[in-house]
Coordinates of C-alpha atoms in Angstrom, one line a residue:
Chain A
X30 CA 26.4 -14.3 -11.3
X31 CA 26.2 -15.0 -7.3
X32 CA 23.6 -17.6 -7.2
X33 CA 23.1 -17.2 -3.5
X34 CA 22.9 -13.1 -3.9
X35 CA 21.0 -13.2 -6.2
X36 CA 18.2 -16.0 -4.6
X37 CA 18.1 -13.6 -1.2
X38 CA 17.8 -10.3 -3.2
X39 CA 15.0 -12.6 -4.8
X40 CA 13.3 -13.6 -1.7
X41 CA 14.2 -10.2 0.2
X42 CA 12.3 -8.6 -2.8
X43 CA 9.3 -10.9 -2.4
X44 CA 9.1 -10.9 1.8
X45 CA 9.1 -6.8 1.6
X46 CA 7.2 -6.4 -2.0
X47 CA 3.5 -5.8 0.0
X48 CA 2.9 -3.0 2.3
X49 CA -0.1 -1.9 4.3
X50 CA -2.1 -0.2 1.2
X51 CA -1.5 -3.5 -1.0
X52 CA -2.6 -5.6 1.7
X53 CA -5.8 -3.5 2.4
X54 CA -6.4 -3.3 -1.4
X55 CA -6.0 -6.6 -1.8
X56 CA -8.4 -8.0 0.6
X57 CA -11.2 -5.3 -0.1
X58 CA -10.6 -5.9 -4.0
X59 CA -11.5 -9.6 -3.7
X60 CA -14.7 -9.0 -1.1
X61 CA -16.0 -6.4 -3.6
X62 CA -15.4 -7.2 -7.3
X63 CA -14.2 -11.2 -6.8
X64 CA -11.4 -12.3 -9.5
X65 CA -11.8 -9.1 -11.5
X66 CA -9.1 -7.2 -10.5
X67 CA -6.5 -9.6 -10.1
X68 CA -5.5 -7.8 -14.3
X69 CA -4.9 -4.7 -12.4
X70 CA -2.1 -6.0 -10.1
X71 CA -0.3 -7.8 -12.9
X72 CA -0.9 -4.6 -15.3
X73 CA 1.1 -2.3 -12.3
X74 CA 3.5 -5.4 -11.6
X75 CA 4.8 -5.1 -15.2
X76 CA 5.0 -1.4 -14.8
X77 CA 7.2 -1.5 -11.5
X78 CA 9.2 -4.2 -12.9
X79 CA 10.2 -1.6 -16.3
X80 CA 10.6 1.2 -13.6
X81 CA 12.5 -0.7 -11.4
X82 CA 15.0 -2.3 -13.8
X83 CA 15.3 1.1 -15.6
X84 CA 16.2 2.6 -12.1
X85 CA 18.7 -0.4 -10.9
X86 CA 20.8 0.4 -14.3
X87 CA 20.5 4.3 -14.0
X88 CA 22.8 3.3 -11.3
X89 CA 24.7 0.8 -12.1
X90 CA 25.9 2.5 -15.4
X91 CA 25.6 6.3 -14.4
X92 CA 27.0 5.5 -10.4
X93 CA 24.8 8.0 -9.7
X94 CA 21.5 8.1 -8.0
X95 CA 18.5 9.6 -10.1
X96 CA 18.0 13.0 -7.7
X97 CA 21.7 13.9 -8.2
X98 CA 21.4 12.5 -12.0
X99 CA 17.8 14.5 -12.2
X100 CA 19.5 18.1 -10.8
X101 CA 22.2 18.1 -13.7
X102 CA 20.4 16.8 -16.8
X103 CA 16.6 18.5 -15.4
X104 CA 15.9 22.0 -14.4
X105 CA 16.8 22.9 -11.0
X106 CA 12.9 23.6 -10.8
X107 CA 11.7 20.3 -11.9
X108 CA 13.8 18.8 -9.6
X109 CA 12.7 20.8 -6.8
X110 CA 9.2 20.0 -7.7
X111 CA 10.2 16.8 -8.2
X112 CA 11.6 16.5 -4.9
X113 CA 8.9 17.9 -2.7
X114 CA 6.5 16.1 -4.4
X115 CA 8.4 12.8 -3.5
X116 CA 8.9 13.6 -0.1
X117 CA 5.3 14.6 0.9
X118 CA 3.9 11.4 -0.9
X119 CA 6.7 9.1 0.9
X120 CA 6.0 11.4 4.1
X121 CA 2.2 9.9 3.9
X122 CA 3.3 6.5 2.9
X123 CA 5.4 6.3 6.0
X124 CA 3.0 7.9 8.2
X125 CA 0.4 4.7 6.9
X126 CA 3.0 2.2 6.9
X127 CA 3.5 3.3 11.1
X128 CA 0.2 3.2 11.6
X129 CA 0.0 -0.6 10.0
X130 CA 2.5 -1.5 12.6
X131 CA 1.2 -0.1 15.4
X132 CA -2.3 -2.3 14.3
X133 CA -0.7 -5.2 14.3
X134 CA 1.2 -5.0 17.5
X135 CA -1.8 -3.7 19.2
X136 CA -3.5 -7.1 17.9
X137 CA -0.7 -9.2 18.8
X138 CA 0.0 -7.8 22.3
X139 CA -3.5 -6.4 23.4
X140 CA -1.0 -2.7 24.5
X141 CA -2.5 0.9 23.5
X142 CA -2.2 1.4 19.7
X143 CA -0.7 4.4 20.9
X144 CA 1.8 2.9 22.9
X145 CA 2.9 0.9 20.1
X146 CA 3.1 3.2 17.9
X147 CA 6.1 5.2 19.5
X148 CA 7.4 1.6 20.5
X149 CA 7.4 0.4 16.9
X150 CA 8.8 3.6 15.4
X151 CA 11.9 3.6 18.1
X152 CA 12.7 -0.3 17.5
X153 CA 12.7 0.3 13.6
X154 CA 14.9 3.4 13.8
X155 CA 17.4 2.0 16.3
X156 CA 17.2 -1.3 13.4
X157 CA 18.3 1.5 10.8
X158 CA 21.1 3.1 13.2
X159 CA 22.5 0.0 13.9
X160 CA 22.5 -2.6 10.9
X161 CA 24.1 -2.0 7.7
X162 CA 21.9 -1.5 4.7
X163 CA 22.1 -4.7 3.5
X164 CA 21.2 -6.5 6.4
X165 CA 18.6 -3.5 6.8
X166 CA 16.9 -4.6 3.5
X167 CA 17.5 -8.6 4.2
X168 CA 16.0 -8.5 8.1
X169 CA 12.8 -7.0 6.8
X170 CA 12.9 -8.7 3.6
X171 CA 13.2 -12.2 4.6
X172 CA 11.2 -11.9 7.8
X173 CA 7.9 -10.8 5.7
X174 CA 8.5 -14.3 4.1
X175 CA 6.1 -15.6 6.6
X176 CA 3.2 -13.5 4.6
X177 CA 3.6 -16.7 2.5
X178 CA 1.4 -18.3 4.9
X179 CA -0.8 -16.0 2.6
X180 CA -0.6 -18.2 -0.6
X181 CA -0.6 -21.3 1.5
X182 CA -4.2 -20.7 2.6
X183 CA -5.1 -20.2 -0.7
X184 CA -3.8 -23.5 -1.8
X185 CA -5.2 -24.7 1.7
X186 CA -9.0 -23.5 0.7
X187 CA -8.9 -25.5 -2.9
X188 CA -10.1 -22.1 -5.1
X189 CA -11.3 -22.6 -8.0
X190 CA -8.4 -22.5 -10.3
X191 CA -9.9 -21.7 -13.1
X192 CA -12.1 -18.5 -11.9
X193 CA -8.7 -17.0 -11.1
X194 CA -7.0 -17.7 -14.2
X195 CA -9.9 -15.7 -15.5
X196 CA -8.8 -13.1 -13.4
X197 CA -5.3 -12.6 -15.3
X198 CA -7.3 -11.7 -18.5
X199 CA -8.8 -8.2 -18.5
X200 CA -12.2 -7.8 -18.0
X201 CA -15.1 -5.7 -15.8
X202 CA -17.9 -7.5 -14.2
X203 CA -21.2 -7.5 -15.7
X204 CA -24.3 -6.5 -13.6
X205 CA -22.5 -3.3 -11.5
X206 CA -24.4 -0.1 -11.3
X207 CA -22.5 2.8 -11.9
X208 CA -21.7 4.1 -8.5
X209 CA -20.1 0.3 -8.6
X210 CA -18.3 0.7 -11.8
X211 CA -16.8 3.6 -10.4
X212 CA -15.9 2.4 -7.5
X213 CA -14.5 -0.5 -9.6
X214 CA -12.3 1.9 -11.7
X215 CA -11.4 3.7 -7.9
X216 CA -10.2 0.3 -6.6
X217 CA -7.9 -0.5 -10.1
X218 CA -6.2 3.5 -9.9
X219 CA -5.5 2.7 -6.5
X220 CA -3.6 -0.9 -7.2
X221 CA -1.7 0.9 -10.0
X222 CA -1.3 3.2 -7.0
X223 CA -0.1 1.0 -4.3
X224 CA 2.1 -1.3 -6.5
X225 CA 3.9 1.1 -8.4
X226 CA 4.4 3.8 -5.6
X227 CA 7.4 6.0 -6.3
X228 CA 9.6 5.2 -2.6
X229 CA 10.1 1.7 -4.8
X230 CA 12.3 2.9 -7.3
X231 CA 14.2 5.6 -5.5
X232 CA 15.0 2.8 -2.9
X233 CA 15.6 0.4 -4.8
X234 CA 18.3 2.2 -6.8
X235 CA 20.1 3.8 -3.8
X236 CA 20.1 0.2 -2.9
X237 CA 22.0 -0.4 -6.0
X238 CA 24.6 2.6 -5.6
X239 CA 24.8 1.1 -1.6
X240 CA 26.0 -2.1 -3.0
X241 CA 28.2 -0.6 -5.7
X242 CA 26.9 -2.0 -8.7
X243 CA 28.2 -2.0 -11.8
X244 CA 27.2 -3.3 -15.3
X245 CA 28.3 -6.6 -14.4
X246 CA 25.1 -6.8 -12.1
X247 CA 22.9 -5.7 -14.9
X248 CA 21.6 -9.4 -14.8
X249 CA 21.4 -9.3 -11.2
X250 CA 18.7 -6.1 -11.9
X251 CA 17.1 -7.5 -14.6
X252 CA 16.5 -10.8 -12.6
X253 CA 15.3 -9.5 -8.9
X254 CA 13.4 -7.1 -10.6
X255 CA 11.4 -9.3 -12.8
X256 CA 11.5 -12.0 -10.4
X257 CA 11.4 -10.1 -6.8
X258 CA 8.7 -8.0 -8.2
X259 CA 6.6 -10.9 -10.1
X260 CA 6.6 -13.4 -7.1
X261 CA 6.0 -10.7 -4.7
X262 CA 2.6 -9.5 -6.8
X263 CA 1.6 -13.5 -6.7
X264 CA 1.6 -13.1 -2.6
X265 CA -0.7 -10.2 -3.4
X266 CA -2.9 -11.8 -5.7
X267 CA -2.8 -14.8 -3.2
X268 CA -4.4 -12.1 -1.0
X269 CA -7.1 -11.2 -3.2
X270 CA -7.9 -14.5 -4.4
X271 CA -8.7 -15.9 -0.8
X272 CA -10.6 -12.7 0.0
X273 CA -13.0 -13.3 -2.5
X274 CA -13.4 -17.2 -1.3
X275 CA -13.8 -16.3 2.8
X276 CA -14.8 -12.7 3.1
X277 CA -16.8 -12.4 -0.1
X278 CA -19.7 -15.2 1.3
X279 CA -19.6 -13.8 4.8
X280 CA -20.7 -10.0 3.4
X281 CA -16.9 -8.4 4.6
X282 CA -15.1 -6.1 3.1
X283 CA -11.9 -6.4 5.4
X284 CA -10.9 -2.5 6.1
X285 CA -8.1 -3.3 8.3
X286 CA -4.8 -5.4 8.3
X287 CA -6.4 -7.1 11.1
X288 CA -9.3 -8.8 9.3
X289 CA -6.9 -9.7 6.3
X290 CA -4.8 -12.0 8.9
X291 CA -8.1 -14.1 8.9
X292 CA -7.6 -15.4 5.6
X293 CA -5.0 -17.2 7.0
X294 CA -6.4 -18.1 10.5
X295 CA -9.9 -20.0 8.6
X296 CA -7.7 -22.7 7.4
X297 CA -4.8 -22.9 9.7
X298 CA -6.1 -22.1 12.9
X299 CA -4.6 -19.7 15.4
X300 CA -1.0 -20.7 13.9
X301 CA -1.8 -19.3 10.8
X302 CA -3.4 -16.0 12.6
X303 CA 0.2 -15.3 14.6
X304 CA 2.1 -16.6 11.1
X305 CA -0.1 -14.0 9.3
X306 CA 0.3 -10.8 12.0
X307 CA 4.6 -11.6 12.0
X308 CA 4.6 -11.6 8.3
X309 CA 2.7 -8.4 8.1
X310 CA 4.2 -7.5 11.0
X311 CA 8.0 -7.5 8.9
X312 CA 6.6 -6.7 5.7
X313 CA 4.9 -3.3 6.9
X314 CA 7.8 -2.3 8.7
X315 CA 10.4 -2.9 6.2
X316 CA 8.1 -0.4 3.9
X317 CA 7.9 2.0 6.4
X318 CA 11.9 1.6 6.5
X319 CA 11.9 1.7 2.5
X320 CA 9.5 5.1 2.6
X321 CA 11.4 6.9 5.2
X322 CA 15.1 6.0 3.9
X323 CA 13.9 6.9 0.3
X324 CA 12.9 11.0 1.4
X325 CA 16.4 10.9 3.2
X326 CA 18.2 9.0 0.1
X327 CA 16.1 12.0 -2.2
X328 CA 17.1 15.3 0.0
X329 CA 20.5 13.8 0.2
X330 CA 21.1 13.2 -3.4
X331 CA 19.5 16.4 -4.3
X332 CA 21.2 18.9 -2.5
X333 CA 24.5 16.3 -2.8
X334 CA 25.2 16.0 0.8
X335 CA 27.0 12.9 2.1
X336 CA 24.5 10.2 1.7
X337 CA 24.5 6.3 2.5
X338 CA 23.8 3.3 5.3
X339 CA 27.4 2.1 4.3
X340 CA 28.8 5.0 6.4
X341 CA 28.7 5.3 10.3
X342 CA 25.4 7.1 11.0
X343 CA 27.9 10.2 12.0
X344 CA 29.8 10.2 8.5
X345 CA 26.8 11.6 6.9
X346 CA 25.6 13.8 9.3
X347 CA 22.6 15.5 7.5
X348 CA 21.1 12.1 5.9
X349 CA 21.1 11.3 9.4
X350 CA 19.2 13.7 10.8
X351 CA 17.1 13.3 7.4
X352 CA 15.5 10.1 7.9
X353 CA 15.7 10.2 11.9
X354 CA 13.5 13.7 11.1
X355 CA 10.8 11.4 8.8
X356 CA 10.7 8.7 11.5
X357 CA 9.6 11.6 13.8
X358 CA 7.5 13.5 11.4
X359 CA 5.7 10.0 10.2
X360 CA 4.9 9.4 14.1
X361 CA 3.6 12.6 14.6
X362 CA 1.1 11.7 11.9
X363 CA 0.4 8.9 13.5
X364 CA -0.3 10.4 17.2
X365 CA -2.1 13.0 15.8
X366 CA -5.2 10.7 15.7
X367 CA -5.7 10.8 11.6
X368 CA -7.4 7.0 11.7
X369 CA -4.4 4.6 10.0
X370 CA -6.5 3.4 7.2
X371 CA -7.3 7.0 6.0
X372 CA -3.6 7.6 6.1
X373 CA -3.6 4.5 3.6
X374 CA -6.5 6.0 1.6
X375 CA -4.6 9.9 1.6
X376 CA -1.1 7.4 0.4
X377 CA -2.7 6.2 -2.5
X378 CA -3.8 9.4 -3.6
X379 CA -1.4 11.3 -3.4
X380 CA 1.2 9.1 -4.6
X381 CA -0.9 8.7 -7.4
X382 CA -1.1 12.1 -8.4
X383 CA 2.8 13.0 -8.0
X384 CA 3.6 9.6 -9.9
X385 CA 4.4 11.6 -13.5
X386 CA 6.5 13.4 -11.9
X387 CA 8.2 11.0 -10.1
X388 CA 8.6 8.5 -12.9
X389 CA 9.5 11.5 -15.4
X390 CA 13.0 12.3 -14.9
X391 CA 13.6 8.6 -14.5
X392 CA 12.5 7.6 -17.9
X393 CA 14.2 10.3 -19.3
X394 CA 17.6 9.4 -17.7
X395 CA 16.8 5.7 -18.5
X396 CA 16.6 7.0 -22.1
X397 CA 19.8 9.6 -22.2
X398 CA 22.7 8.0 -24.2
X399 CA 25.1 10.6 -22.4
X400 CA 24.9 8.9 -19.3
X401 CA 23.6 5.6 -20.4
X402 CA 25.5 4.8 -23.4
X403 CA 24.5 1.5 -25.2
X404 CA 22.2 1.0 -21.7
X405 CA 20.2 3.8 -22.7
X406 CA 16.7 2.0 -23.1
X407 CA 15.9 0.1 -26.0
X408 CA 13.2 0.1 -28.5
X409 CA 11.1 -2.6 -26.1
X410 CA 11.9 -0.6 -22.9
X411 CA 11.1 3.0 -24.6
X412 CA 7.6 1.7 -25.2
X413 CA 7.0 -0.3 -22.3
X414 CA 7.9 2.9 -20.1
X415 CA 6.2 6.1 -22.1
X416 CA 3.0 3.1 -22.6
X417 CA 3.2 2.7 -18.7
X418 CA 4.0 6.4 -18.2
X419 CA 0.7 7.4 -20.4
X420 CA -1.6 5.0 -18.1
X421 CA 0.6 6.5 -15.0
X422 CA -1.3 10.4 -16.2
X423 CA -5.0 9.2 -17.2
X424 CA -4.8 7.7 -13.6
X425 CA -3.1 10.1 -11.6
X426 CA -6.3 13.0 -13.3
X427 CA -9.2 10.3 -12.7
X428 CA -7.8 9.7 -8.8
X429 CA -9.7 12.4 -6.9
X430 CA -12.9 12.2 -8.9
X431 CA -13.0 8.9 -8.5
X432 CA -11.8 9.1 -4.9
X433 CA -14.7 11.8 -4.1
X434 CA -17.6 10.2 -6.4
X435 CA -17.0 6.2 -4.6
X436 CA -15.9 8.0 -0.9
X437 CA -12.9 6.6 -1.6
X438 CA -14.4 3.2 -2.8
X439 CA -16.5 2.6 0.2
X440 CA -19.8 3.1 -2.3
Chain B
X3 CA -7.3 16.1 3.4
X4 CA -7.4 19.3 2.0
X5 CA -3.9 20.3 4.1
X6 CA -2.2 17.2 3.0
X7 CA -3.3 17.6 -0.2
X8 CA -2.6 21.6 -0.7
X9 CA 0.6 21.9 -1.2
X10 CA 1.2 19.1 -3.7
X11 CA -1.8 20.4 -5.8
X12 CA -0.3 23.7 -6.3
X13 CA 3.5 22.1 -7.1
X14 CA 1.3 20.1 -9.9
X15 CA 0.1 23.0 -11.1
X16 CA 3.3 24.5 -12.1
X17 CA 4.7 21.5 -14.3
X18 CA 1.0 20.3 -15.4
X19 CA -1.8 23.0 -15.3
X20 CA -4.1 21.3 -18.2
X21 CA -4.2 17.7 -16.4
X22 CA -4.6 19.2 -13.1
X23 CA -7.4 21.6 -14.3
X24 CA -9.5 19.0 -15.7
X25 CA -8.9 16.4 -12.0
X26 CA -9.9 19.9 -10.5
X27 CA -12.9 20.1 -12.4
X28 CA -14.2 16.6 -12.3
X29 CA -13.7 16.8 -8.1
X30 CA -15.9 19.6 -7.7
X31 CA -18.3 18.0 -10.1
X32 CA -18.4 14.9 -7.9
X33 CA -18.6 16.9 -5.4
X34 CA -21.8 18.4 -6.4
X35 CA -23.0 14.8 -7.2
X36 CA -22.9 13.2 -4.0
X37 CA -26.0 13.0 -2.3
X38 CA -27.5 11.8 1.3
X39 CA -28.9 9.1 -0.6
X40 CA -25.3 7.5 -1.1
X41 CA -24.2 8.4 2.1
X42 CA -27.0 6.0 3.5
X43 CA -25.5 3.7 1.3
X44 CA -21.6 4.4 2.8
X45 CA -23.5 3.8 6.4
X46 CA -25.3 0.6 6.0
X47 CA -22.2 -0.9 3.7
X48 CA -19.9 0.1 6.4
X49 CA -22.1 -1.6 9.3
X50 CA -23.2 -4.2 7.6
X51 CA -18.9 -5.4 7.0
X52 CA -18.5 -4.0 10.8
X53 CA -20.8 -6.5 12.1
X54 CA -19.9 -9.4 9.7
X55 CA -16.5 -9.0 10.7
X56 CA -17.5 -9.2 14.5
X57 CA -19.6 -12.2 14.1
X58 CA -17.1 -13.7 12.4
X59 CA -14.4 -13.6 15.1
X60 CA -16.8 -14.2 17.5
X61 CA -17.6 -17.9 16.2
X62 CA -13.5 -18.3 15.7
X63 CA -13.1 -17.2 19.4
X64 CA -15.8 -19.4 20.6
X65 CA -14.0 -22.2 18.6
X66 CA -10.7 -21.5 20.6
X67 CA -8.7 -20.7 17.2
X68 CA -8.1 -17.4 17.6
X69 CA -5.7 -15.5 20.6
X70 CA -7.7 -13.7 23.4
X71 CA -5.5 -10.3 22.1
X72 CA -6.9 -10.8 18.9
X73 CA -10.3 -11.1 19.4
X74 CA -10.6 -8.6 21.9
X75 CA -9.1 -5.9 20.4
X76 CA -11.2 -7.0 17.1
X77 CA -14.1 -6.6 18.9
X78 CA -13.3 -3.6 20.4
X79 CA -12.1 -1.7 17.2
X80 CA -15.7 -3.1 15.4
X81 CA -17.7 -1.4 18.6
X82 CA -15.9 1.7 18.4
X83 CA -16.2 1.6 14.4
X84 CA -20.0 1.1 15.0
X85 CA -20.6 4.0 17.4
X86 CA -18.7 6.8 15.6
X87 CA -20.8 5.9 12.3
X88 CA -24.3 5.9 14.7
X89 CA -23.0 9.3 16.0
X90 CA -21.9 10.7 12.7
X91 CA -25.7 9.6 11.2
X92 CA -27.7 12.5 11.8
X93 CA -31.4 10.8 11.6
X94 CA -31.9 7.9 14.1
X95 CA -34.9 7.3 11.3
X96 CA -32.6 6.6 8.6
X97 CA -31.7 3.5 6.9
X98 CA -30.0 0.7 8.9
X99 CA -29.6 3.3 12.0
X100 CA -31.6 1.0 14.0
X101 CA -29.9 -2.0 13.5
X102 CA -26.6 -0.2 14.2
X103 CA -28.1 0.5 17.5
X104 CA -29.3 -3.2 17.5
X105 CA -25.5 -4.0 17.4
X106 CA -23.9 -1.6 19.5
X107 CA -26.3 -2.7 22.3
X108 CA -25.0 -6.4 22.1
X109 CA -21.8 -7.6 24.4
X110 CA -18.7 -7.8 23.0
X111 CA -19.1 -11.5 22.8
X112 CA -22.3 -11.2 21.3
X113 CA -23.6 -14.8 19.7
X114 CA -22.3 -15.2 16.3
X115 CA -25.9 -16.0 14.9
X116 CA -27.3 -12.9 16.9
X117 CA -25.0 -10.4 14.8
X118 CA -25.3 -12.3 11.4
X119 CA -29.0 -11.9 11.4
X120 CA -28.3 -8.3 11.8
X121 CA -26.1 -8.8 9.0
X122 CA -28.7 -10.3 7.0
X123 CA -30.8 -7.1 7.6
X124 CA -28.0 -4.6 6.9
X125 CA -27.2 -6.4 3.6
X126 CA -31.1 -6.1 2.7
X127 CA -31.5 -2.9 3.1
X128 CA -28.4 -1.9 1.2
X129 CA -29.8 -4.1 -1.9
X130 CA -32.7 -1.7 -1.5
X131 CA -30.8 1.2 -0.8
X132 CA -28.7 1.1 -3.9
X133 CA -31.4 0.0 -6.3
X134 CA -33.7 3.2 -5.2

């Protein structure tokens, strides 16, 4: 075991574990309902920690990513569907995660959000052209570090301790009306949502096949996953948790990336605003990297075309043009004028709803002795993931009547 | 949201009809449930965080402990925020409408304790609002 891999895929996992929606969430989930849904982001935390060790071995042990695994041991149908379904939600996600940056940099330089919109999508895809996909993952990765400035202001504010460790334990708050509880039950779908969304997995484990793994990096998986993902959801409850103590008394419920940097600014001063906007700054972009390499990674894998950062950009000619095409798309989404935060909103949802299909053909790979041998999962990890999986349905049907009863949560 | 959202719902449909039936049938049942009464609601909520937000980096700006960038473009974005939802409510009589109009009026770098009392009104009438 590589101590010092294995501490930066750590650290790299935690710097680019929250993206725009998880920030947004996060913030408006602690204004709104206080403590109470802190269960909700450890719940999905667990969940993307069995996906995403289930989806590091499929390809460590199988050497094969889980489209080109899912068009041999699914239909070609299911794939397909699969497949679309994927790319549209990631198409959305990307489209948001754009937007995010192009918030930020407007806030940090005072230049048309427009301006940096096609500014921040150029200087991301030229990072993708020209680094290789470790240093790819690690840039973005380690530079959204500084969103730990996040969790210092928490400490910084002296919470009440105990009020959050409250939080961990499932419960609902008493006294809501209905339209509240409902927009209560909105705000948990769309955590389970944000922190579980599919572009994770499929990422992740094309990471894995980048970086040739093999079972001897099982621990590896198993440790950045529990770890990367665990610490990571911390920074996000850290979020939360200092919403409720500075936004929650002033009557805000922050709505945009913007507002959330002043839970950092209150007790650090101006230092802690510019710490806050870099950190979200890296953090967002590496997610719109993660979304936009994960459609390419899919349609690559799929119809088994040369695939992979390892190779010179002209080596794999059509996973080129793949994710330079989603970069392109994603902006257009953004130019178009669709307002950034509906785009996180539209994410959400949708990702939500394709999430069964998304996690299906992974669980059932996870689960195939063929390919997985004695790695197929377990009796703990077969219940873990078809438990997770169940929760993954009942929330993908409540999301649009929830969505359209709470105008998506504002109520 | 209905084109982003079209072709995925049909895909569904093919692998899952039941589950995608029932979300279906619940949307157009909340649908039918929402009523002007809650969009008042979604107005004066909306405003009422708008404004908060404003005053609060206002009195940060007036402290010095935020950049000029920031702020501006903060205040900006709440302005802007605060006239589309004046121009999308339909009945200058309706709830919290006038103090929406109270806000926009204000200069960018409005007094902090100008805005929250407007704040203070919003957040009333919303506590009326959603126990009508």
């Amino acid at each position: 075991l590589n101590i010092v891999e294995l501490f930066l895929g750590i650290m790299t996992a935690i710097g680019g574990f929250v993206d725009v929606s998880e920030l947004v969430f996060a913030a408006q989930a602690g204004s709104r309902f206080g403590y109470a849904l802190i269960f909700v982001f450890v719940f999905s935390t667990i969940g993307i920690m069995v996906f995403g060790e289930m989806s590091g071995r499929v390809a460590a042990i199988a050497k094969q990513p889980v489209f080109n695994l899912m068009r041999h041991r699914l239909s070609l149908e299911l794939g397909l569907v699969t497949l679309i379904a994927s790319l549209v939600s990631n198409l959305i996600t990307c489209a948001a995660e754009l937007g995010g940056v192009a918030i930020i940099l407007h806030l940090l330089t005072g230049f048309s959000y427009w301006v940096m919109a096609v500014l921040a999508t150029l200087v991301i895809t030229a990072s993708v052209w020209v680094l290789p996909f470790k240093w790819i993952e690690r840039s973005y990765g380690l530079l959204g570090l500084f969103m730990l400035v996040f969790p210092a202001a928490l400490i910084a504010i002296h919470p009440p301790w105990s009020a959050i460790a409250h939080g961990f334990i499932p419960s609902i708050p008493h006294g809501m009306t209905t339209t509240q509880l409902l927009s209560y039950a909105y705000f948990a779908v769309a955590i389970v949502s944000a922190v579980m969304f599919p572009y994770e997995t499929y990422f992740y484990s094309s990471g894995a096949i980048e970086d040739k793994w093999t079972r001897k990096d099982l621990g590896i998986n198993r440790l950045t996953s529990i770890m990367g993902f665990g610490l990571g959801s911390l920074l996000a409850i850290g979020i939360l948790a200092t919403s409720v103590q500075l936004f929650a008394r002033l009557s805000i419920d922050p709505q945009m990336p913007g507002t959330a940097a002043l839970e950092a600014q209150l007790p650090f001063g101006w230092i802690g605003l510019l710490t806050a906007l870099l950190g979200m700054l890296f953090a967002i972009s590496g997610a719109a990297v993660e979304t936009c390499m994960s459609n390419a990674y899919s349609l690559a894998q799929y119809f088994g075309w040369e695939w992979g950062r390892y190779k010179k950009p002209w080596e794999a000619p059509r996973f080129t043009l793949s994710w330079l095409a989603v970069f392109a798309l994603a902006l257009a989404i953004v130019l178009s004028g669709i307002d950034p935060m509906k785009l996180v909103e539209y994410a959400v949802m949708f990702s939500i709803l394709v999430l069964p299909l998304t996690y299906l053909p992974l669980l059932l790979l996870a689960g195939d002795r063929t390919y997985m041998r004695e790695h197929a999962n377990g009796r703990f990890a077969r219940i873990l993931g078809w438990g997770y999986y169940a929760v993954i349905v009942i929330a993908a049907v409540t999301a649009i009547p929830l969505f359209l009863l709470t105008s998506g949560g504002q109520l | 949201m209905q084109n982003l959202f079209g072709p995925q719902r049909g895909a569904n449909a093919a692998t899952k009809p039941p589950a995608v039936g029932l979300a279906l049938a619940l949307a157009f049942a909340a649908t039918a449930c929402s009523s002007p009464a809650s969009e008042d609601v979604l107005t004066v909520k909306t405003a009422r965080s708008l404004v908060a937000e404003w005053a609060l980096v206002n009195r940060e700006a007036a402290r010095g402990r935020v950049t000029k960038h920031y702020a501006d473009k903060m205040r900006e974005n709440a302005r802007s925020q605060l006239t589309d939802l004046r121009k999308s409510a339909e009945n200058p009589a309706a709830p919290g409408v006038a103090e929406i109009d109270r806000a926009i009026l204000l200069p960018a770098n409005a007094d902090a304790q100008m805005l929250d009392t407007i704040v203070g009104r919003l957040s009333h009438i919303e506590t009326q609002l959603e126990h009508r």
